JSON list of C-alpha atoms in Angstrom, two decimals:
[
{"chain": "F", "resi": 1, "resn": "UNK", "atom": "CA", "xyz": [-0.58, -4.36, -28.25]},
{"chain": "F", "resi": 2, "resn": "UNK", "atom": "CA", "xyz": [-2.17, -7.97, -28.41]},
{"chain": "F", "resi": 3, "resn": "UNK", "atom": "CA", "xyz": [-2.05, -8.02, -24.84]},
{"chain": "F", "resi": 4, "resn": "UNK", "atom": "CA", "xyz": [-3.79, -5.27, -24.37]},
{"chain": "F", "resi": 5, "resn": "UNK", "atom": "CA", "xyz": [-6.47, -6.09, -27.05]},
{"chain": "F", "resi": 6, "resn": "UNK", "atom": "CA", "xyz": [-7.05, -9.36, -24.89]},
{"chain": "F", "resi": 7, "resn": "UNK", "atom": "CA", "xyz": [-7.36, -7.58, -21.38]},
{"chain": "F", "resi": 8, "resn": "UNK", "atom": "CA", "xyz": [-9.67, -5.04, -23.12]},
{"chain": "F", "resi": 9, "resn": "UNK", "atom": "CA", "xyz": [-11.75, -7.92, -23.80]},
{"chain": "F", "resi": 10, "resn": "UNK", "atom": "CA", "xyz": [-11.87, -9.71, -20.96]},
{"chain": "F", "resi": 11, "resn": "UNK", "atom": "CA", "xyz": [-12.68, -7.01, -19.10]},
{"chain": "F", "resi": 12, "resn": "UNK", "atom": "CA", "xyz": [-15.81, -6.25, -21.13]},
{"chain": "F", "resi": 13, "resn": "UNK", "atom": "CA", "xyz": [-17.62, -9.33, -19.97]},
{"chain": "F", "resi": 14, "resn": "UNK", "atom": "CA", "xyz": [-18.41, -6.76, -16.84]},
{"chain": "F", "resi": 15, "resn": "UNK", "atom": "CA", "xyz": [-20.65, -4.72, -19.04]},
{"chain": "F", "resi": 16, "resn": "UNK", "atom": "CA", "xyz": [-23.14, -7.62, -19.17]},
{"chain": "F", "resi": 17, "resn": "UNK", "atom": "CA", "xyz": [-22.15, -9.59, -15.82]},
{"chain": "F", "resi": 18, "resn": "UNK", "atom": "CA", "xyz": [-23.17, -6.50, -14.12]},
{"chain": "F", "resi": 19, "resn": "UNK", "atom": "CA", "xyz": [-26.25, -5.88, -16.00]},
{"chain": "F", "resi": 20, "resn": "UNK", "atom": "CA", "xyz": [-26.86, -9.54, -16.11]},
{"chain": "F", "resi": 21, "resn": "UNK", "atom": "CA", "xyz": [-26.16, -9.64, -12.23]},
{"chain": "F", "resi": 22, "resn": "UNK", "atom": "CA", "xyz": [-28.96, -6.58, -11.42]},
{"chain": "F", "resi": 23, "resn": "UNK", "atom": "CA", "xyz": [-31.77, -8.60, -13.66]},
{"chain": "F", "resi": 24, "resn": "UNK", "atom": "CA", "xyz": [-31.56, -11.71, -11.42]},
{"chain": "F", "resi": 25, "resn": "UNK", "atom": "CA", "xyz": [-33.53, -11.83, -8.14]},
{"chain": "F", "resi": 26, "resn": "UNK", "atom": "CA", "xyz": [-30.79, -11.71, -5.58]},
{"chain": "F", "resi": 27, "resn": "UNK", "atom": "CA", "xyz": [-30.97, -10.08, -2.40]},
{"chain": "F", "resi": 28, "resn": "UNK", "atom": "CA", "xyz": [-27.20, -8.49, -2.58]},
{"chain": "F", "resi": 29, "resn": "UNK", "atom": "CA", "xyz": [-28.73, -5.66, -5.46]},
{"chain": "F", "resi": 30, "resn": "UNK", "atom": "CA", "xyz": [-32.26, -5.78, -4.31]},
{"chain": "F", "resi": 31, "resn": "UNK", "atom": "CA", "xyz": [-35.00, -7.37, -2.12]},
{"chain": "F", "resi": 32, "resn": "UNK", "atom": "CA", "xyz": [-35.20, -10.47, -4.02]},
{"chain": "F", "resi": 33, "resn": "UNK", "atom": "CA", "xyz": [-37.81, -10.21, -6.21]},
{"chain": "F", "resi": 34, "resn": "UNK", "atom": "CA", "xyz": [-37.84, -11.60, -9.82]},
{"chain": "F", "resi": 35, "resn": "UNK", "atom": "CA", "xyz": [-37.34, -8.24, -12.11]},
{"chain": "F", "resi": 36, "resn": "UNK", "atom": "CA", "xyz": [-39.58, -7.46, -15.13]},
{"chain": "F", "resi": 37, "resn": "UNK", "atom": "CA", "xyz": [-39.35, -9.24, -18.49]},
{"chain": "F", "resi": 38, "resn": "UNK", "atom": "CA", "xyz": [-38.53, -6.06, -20.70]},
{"chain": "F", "resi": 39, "resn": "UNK", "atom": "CA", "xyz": [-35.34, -5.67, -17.84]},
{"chain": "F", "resi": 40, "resn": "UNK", "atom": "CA", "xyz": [-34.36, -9.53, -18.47]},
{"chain": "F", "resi": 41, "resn": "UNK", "atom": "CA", "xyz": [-34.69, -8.98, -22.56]},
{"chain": "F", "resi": 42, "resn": "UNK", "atom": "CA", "xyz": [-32.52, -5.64, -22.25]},
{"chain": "F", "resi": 43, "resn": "UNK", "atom": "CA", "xyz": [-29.86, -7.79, -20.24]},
{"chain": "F", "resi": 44, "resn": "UNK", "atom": "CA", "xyz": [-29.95, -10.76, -22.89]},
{"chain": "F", "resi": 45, "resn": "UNK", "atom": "CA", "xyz": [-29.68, -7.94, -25.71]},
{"chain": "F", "resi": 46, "resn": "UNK", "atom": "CA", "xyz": [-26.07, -6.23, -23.44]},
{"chain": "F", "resi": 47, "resn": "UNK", "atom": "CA", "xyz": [-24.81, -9.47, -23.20]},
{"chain": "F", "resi": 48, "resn": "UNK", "atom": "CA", "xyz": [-25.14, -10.76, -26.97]},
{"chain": "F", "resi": 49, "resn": "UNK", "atom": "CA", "xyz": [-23.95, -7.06, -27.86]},
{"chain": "F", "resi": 50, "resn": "UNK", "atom": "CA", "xyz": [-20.88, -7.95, -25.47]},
{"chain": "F", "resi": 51, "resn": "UNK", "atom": "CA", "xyz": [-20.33, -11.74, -26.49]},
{"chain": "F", "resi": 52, "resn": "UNK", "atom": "CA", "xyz": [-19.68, -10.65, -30.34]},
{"chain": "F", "resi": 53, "resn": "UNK", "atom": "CA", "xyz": [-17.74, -7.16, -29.02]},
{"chain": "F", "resi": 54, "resn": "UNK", "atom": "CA", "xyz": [-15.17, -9.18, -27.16]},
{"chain": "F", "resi": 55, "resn": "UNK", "atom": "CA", "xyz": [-14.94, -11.88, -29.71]},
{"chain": "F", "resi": 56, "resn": "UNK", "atom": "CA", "xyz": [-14.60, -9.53, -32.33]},
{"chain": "F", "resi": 57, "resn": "UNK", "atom": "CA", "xyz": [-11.65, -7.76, -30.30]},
{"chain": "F", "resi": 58, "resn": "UNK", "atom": "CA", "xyz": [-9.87, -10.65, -29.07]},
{"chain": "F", "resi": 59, "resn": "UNK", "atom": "CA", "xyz": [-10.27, -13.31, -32.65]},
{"chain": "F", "resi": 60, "resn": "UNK", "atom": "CA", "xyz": [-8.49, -10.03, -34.02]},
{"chain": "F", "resi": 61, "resn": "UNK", "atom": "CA", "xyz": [-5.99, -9.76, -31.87]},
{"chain": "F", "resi": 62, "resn": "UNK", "atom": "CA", "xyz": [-4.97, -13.52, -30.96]},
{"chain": "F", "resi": 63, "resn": "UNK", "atom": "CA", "xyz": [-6.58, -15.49, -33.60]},
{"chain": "F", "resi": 64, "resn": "UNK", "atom": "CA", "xyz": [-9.71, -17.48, -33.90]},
{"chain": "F", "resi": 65, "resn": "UNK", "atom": "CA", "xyz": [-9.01, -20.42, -31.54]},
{"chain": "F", "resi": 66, "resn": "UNK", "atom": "CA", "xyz": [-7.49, -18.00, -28.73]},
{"chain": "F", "resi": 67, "resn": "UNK", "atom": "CA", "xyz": [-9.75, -15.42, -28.82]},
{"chain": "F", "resi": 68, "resn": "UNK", "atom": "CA", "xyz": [-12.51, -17.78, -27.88]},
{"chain": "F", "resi": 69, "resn": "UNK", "atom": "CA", "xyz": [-11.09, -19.17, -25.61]},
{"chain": "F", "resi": 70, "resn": "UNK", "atom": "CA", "xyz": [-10.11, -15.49, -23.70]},
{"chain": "F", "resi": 71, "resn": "UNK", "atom": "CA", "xyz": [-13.64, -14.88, -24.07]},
{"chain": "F", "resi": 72, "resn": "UNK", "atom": "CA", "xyz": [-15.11, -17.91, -22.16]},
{"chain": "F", "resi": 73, "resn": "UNK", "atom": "CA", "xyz": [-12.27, -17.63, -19.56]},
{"chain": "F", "resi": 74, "resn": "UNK", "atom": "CA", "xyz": [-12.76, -14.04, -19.25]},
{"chain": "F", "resi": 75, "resn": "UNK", "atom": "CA", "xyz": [-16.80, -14.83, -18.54]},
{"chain": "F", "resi": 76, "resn": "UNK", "atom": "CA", "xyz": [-15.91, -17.80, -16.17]},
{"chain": "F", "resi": 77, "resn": "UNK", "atom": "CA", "xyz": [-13.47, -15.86, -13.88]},
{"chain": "F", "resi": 78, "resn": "UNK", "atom": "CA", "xyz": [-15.06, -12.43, -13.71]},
{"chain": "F", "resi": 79, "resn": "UNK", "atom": "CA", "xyz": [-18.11, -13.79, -13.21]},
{"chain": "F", "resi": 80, "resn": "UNK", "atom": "CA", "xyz": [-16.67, -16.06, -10.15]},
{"chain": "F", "resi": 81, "resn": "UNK", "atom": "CA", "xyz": [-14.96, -12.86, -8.92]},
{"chain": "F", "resi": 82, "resn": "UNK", "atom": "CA", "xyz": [-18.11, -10.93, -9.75]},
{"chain": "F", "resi": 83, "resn": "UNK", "atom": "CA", "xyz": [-20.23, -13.02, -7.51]},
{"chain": "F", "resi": 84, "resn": "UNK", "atom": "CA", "xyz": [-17.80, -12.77, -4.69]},
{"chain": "F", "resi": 85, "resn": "UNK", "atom": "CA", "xyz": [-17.45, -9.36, -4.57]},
{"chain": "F", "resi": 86, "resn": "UNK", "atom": "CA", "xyz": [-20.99, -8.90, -4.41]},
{"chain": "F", "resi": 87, "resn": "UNK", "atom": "CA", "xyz": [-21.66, -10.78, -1.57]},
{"chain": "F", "resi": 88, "resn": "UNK", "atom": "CA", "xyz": [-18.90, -8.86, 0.70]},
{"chain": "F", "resi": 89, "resn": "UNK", "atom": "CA", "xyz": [-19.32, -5.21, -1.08]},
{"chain": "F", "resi": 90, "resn": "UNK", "atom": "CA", "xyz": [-22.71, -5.03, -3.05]},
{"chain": "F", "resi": 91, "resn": "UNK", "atom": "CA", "xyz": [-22.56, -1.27, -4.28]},
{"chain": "F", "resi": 92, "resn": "UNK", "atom": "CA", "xyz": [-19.25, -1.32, -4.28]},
{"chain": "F", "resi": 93, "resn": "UNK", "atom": "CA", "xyz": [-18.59, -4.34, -7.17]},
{"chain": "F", "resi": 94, "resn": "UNK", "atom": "CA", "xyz": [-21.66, -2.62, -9.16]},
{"chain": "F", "resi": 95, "resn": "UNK", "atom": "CA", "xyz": [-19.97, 0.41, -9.29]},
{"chain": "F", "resi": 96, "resn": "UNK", "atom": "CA", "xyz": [-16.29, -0.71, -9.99]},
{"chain": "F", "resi": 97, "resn": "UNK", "atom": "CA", "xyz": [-17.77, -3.42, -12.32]},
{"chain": "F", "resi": 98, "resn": "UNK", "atom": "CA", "xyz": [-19.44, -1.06, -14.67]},
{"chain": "F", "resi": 99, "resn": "UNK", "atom": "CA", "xyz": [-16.08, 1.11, -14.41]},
{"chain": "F", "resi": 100, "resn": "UNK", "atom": "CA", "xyz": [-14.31, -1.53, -15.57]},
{"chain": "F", "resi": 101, "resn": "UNK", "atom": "CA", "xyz": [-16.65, -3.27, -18.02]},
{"chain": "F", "resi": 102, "resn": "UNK", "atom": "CA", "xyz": [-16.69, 0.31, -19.63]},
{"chain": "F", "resi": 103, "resn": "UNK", "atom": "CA", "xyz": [-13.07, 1.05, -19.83]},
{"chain": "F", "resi": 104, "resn": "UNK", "atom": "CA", "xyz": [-12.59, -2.73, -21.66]},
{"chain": "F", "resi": 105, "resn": "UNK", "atom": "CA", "xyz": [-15.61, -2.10, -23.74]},
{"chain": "F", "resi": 106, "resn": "UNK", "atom": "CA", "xyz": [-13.50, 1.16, -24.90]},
{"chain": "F", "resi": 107, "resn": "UNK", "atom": "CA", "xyz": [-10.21, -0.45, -25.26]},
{"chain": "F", "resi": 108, "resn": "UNK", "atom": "CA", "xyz": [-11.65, -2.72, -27.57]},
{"chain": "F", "resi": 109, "resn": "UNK", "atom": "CA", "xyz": [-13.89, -0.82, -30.06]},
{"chain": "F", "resi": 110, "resn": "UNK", "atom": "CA", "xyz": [-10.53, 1.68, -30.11]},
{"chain": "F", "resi": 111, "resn": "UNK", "atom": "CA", "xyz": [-8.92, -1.73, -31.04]},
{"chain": "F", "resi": 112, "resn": "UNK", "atom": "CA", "xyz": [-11.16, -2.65, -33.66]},
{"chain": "F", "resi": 113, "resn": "UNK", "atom": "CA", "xyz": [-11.18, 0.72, -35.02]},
{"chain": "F", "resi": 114, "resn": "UNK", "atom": "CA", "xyz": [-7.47, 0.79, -35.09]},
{"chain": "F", "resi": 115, "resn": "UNK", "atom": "CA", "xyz": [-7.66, -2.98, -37.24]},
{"chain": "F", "resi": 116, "resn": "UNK", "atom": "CA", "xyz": [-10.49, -1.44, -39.56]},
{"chain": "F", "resi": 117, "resn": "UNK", "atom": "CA", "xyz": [-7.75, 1.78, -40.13]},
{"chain": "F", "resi": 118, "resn": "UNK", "atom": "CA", "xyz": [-4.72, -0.94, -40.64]},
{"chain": "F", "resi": 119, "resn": "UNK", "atom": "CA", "xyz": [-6.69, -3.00, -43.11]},
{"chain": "F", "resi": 120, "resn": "UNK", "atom": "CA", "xyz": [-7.65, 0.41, -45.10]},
{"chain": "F", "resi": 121, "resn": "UNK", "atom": "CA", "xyz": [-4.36, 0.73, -45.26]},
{"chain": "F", "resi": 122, "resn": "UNK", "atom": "CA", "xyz": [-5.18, 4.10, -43.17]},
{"chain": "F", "resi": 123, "resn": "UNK", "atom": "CA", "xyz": [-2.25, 3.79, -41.11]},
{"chain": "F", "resi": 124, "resn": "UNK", "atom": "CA", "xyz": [0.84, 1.41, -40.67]}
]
């Protein structure tokens, strides 16, 4: 279950590396032109929202220390893959990012739901 906690999370760090990615004036999602201020503050609010998601998630699942760390490796390495991707398939790595940003953004408010149940003593 841990294990799946932690891939949950790192796969969330697409929710804002994808948003981040379409606020930044590249030319792989756009013509290169800086985007508006109320765009850049809607990205920095996604990817605070995200940071304490997927720490919350994986500290709960692996420990303080651990968790973390899976966060900033998770950020490092899709972001890395993220940039790649973009340059060879633009729409496609949007698209697929989001996908998958969502699905680990699920997984781990289900997990964190499922913690908040065991601690009520909810479930066992």
């Amino acid at each position: 279950m841990n294990e799946l906690i932690g891939a949950s999370a790192a796969l969330a760090s697409l929710i804002a590396l994808t948003r981040w990615a379409r606020t930044v004036p590249t030319r792989a999602w756009g013509d290169g032109t800086p985007p508006a201020t109320a765009a850049s503050r809607r990205a920095w609010a996604v990817v605070l929202a995200t940071l304490v998601l997927q720490a919350l998630a994986a500290t709960a699942a692996a420990g303080l220390a651990a968790g973390l760390a899976l966060v900033v490796a998770a950020w490092m390495v899709l972001g890395w893959l993220l940039v790649l991707a973009m340059n060879q398939w633009p729409a496609s790595s949007l698209r697929w990012g989001h996908r998958l940003g969502a699905l680990g953004g699920t997984g781990c408010l289900l997990a964190l739901a499922w913690q908040l149940l065991r601690a009520g003593g909810l479930v066992s």
